PDB file of C-alpha atoms in Angstrom:
ATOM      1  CA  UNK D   1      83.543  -9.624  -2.163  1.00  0.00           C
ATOM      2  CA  UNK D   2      80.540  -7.247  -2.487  1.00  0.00           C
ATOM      3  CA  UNK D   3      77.452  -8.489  -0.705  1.00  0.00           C
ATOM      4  CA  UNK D   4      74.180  -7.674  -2.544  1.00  0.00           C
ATOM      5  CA  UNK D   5      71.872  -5.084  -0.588  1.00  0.00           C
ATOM      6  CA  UNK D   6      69.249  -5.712  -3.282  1.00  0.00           C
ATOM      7  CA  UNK D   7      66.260  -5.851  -0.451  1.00  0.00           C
ATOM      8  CA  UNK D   8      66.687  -3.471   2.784  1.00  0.00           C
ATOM      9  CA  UNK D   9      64.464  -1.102   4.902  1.00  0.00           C
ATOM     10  CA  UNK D  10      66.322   2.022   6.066  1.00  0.00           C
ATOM     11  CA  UNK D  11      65.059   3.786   9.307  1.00  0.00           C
ATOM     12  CA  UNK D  12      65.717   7.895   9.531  1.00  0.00           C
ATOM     13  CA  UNK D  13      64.378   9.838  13.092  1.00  0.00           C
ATOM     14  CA  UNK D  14      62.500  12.317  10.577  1.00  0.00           C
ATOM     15  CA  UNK D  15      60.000  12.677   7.338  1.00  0.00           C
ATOM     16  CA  UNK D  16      62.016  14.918   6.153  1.00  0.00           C
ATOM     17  CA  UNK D  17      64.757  13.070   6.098  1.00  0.00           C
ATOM     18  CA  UNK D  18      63.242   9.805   5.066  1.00  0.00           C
ATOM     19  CA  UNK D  19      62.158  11.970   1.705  1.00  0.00           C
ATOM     20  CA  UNK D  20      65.425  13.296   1.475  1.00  0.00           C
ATOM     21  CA  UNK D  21      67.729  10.542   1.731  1.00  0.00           C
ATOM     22  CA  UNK D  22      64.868   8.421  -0.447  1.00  0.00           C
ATOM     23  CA  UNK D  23      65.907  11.298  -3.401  1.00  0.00           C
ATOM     24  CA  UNK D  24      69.283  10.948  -2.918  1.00  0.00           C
ATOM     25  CA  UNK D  25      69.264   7.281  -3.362  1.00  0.00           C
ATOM     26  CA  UNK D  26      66.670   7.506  -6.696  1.00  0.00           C
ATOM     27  CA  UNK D  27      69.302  10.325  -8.372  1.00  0.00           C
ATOM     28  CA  UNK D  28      71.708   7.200  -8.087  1.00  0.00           C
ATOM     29  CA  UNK D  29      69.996   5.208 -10.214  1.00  0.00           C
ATOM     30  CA  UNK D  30      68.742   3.556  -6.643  1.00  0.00           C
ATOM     31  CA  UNK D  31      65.104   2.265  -6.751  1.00  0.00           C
ATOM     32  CA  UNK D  32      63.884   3.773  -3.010  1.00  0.00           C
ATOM     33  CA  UNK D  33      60.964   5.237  -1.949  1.00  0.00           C
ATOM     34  CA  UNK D  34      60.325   7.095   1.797  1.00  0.00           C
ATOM     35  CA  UNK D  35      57.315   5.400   4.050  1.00  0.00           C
ATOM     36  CA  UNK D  36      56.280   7.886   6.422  1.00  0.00           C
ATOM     37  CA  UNK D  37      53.290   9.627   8.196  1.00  0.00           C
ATOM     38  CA  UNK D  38      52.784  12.520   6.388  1.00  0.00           C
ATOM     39  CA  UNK D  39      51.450  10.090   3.150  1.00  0.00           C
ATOM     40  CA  UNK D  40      48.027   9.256   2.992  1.00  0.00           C
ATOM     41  CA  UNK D  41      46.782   5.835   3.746  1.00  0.00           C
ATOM     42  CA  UNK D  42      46.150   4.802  -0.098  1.00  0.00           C
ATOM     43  CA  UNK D  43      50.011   5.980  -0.392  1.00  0.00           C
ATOM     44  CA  UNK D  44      51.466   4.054   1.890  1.00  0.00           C
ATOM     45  CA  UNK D  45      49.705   1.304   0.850  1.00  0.00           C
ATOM     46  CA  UNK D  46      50.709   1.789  -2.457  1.00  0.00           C
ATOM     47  CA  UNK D  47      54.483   2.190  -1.210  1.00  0.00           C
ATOM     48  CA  UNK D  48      54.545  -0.519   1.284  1.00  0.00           C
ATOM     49  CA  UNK D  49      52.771  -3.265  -2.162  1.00  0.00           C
ATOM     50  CA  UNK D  50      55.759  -2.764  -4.328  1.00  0.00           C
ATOM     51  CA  UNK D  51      58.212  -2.584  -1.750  1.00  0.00           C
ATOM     52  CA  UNK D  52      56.547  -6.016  -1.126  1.00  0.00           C
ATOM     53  CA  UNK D  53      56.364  -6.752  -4.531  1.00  0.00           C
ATOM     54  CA  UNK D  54      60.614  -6.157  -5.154  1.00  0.00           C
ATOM     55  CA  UNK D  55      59.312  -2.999  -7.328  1.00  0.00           C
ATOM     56  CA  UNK D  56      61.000  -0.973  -4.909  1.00  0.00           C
ATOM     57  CA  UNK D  57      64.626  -2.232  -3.401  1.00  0.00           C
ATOM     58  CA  UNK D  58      65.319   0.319  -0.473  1.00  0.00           C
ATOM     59  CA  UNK D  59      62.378   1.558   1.641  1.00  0.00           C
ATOM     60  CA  UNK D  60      63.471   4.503   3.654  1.00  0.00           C
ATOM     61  CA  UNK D  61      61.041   4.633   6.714  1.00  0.00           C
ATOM     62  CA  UNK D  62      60.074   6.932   9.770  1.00  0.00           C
ATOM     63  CA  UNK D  63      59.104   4.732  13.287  1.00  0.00           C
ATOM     64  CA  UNK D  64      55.791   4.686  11.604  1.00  0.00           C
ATOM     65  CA  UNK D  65      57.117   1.043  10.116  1.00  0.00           C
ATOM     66  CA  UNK D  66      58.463  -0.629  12.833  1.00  0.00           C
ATOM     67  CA  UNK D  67      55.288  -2.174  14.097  1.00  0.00           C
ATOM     68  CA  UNK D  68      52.636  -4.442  12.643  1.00  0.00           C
ATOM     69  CA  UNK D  69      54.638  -4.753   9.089  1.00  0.00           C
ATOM     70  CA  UNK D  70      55.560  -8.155   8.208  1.00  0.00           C
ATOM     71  CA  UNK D  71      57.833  -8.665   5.104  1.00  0.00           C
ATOM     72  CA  UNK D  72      59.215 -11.431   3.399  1.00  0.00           C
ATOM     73  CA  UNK D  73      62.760 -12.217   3.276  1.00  0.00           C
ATOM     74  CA  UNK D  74      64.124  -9.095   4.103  1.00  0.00           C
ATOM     75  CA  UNK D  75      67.325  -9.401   4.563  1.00  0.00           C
ATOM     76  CA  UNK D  76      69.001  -6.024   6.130  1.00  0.00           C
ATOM     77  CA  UNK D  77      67.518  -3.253   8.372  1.00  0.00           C
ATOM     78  CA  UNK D  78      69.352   0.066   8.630  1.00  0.00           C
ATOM     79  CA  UNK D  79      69.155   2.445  11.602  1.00  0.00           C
ATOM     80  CA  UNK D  80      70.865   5.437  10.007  1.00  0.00           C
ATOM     81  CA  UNK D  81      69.565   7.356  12.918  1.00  0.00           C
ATOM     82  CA  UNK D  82      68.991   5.504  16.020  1.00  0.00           C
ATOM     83  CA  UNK D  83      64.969   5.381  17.625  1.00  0.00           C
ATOM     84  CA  UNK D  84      64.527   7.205  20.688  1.00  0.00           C
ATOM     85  CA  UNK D  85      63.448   4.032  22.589  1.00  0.00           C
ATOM     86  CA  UNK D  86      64.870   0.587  23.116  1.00  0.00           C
ATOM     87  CA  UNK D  87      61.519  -0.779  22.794  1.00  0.00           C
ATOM     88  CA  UNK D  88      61.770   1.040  19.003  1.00  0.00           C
ATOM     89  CA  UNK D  89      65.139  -0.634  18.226  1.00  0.00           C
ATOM     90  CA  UNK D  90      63.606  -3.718  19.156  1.00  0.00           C
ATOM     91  CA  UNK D  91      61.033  -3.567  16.829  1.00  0.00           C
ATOM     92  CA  UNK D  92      62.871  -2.161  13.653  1.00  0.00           C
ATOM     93  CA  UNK D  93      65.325  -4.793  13.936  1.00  0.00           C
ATOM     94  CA  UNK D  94      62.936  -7.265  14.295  1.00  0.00           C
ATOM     95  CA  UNK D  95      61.341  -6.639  10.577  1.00  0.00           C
ATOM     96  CA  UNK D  96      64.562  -8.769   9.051  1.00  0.00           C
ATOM     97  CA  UNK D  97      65.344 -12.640  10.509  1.00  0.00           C
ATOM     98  CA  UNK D  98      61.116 -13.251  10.306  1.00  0.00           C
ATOM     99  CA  UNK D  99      59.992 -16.813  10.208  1.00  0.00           C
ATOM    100  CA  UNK D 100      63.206 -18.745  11.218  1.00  0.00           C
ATOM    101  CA  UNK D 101      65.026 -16.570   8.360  1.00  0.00           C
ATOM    102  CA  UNK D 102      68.268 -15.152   8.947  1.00  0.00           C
ATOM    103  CA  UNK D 103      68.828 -11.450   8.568  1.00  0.00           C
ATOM    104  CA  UNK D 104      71.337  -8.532   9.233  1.00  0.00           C
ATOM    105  CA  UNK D 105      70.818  -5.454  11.476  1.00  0.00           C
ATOM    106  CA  UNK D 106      73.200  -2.339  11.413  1.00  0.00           C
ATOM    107  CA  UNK D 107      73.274   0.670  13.262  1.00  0.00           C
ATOM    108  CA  UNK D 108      75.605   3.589  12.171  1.00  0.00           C
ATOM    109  CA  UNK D 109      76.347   5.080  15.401  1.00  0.00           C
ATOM    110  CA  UNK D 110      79.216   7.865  15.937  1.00  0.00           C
ATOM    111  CA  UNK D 111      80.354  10.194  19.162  1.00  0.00           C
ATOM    112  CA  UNK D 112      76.978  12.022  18.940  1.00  0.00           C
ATOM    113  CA  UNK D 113      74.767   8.895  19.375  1.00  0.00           C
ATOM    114  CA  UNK D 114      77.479   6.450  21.169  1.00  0.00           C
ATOM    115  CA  UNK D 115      76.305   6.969  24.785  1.00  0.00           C
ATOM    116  CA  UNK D 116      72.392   6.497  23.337  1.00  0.00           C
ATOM    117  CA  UNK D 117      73.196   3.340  21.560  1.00  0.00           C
ATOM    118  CA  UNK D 118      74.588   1.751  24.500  1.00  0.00           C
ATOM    119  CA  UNK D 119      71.558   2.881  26.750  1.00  0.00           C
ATOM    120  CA  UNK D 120      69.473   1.018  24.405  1.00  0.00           C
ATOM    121  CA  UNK D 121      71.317  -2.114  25.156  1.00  0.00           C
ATOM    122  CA  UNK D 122      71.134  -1.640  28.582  1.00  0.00           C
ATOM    123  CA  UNK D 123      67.559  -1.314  28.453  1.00  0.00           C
ATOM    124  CA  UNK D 124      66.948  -4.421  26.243  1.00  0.00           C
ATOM    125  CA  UNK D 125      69.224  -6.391  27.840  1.00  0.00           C
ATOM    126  CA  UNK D 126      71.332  -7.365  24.889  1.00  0.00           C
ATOM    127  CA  UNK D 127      75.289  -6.271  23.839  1.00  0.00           C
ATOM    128  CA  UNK D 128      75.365  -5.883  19.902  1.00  0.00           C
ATOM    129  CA  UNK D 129      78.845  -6.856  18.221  1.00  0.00           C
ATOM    130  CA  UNK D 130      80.304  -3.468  16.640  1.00  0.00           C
ATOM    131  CA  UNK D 131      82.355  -3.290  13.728  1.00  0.00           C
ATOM    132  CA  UNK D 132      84.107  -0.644  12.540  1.00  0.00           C
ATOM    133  CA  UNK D 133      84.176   0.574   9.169  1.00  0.00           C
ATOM    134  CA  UNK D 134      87.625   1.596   7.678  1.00  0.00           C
ATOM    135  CA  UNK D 135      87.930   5.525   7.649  1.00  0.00           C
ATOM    136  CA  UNK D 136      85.389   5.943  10.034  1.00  0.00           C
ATOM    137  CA  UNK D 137      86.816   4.827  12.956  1.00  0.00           C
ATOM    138  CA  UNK D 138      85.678   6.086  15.906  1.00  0.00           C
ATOM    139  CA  UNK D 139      88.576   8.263  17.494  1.00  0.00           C
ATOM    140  CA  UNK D 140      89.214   9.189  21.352  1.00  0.00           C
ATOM    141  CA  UNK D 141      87.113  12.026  20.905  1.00  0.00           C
ATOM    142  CA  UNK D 142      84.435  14.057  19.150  1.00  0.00           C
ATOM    143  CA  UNK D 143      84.725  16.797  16.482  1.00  0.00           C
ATOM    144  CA  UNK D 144      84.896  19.817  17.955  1.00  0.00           C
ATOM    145  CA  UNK D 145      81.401  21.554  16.987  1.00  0.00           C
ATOM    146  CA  UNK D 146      81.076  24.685  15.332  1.00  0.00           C
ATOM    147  CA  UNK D 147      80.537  28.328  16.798  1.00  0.00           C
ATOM    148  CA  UNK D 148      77.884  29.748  15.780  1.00  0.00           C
ATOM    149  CA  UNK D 149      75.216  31.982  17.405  1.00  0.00           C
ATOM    150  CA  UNK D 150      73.971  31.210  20.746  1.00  0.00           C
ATOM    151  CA  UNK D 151      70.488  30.739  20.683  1.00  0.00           C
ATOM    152  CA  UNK D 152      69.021  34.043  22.106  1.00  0.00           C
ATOM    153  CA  UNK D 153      67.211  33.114  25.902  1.00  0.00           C
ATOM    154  CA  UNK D 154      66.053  34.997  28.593  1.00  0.00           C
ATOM    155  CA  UNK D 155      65.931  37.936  27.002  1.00  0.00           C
ATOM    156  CA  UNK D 156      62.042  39.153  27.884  1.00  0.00           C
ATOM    157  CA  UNK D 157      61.174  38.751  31.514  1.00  0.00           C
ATOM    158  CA  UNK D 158      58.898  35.772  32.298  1.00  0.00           C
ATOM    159  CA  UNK D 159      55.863  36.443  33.755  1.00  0.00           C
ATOM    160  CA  UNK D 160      57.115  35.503  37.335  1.00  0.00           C
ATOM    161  CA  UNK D 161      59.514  37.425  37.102  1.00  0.00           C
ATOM    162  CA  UNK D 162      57.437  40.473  36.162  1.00  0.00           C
ATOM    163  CA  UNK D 163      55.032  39.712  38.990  1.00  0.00           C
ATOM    164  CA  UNK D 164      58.464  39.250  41.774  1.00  0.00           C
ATOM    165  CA  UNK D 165      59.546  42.834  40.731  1.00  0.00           C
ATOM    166  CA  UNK D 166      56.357  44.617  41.006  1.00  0.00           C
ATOM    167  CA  UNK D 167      55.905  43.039  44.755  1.00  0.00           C
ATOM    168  CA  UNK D 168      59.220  43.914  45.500  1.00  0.00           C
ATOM    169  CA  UNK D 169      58.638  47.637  44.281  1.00  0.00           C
ATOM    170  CA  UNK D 170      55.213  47.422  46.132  1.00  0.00           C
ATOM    171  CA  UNK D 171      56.974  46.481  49.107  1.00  0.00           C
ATOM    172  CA  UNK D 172      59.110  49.335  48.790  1.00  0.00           C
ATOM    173  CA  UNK D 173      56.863  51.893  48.536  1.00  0.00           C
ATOM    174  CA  UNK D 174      54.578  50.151  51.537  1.00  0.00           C
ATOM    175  CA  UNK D 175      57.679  50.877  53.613  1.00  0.00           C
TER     176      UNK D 175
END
């Protein structure tokens, strides 16, 4: 059986992806919209009535909603990236399950974000059950990342070092 996910609030790590993913989801014939901080107040307002209001279904969201917004019956929360903070997870996952209401949290975590995931239950204090979704089990180990170009470093002296080689030829020529 398919569960309906008519009514969920999806939480990205960027604007940019918040927009992104929000598109992707609307060229599906998904009603979404992205709630972040580069809208103006009047939009968010405007975003954050109709997701209220059922006009919108999915509300893909930056950390900017994870405080102070109270919505009715909303019944799942989506970290498709993980916060930063525990503090953060906290309060995402606590926007679904309001007023004695049940509701359903999920995390999509892989080899990238495992270690993270399970420093943010440490630092809660809680252990969340994981399931595994079939064909995206998580193996042994990583995928192996691509080559590409090292990001070029240390190529200009820094300023210390400019200053160390002119006392050093200084002291040379002192001597």
């Amino acid at each position: 059986s398919t569960e309906s996910w008519d009514y969920a609030m999806v939480f990205v790590a960027s604007k940019r992806a918040a927009r992104n993913l929000a598109l992707k989801l609307q060229r599906e014939g998904i009603s979404a919209d992205a709630f972040h901080g580069d809208l103006k107040q009047p939009e968010r307002i405007e975003v954050l009535k109709k997701f209220k209001h059922r006009e919108i279904d999915i509300l893909i969201a930056t950390d900017i909603a994870c405080r102070g917004i109270d919505i009715n019956k909303l019944s799942y929360v989506v970290n498709y990236d993980l916060p930063r903070a525990a503090m953060d997870y906290i309060h995402r996952i606590g926007r679904t399950g309001r007023a004695g209401r049940s509701g359903t949290a999920i995390s999509f975590i892989d080899h990238e974000t495992q270690a993270h995931f399970k420093l943010i239950e440490k630092r809660a204090g809680i252990t969340l059950e994981r399931e595994q979704v079939a064909g995206f089990e998580l193996t042994g180990e990583a995928a192996p990342k691509e080559k590409g170009k090292a990001p070029v470093k240390g190529k200009r002296k820094s300023k210390k070092d400019k200053l160390r080689e002119q006392a050093e030829k200084d002291e040379k020529s002192d001597s």
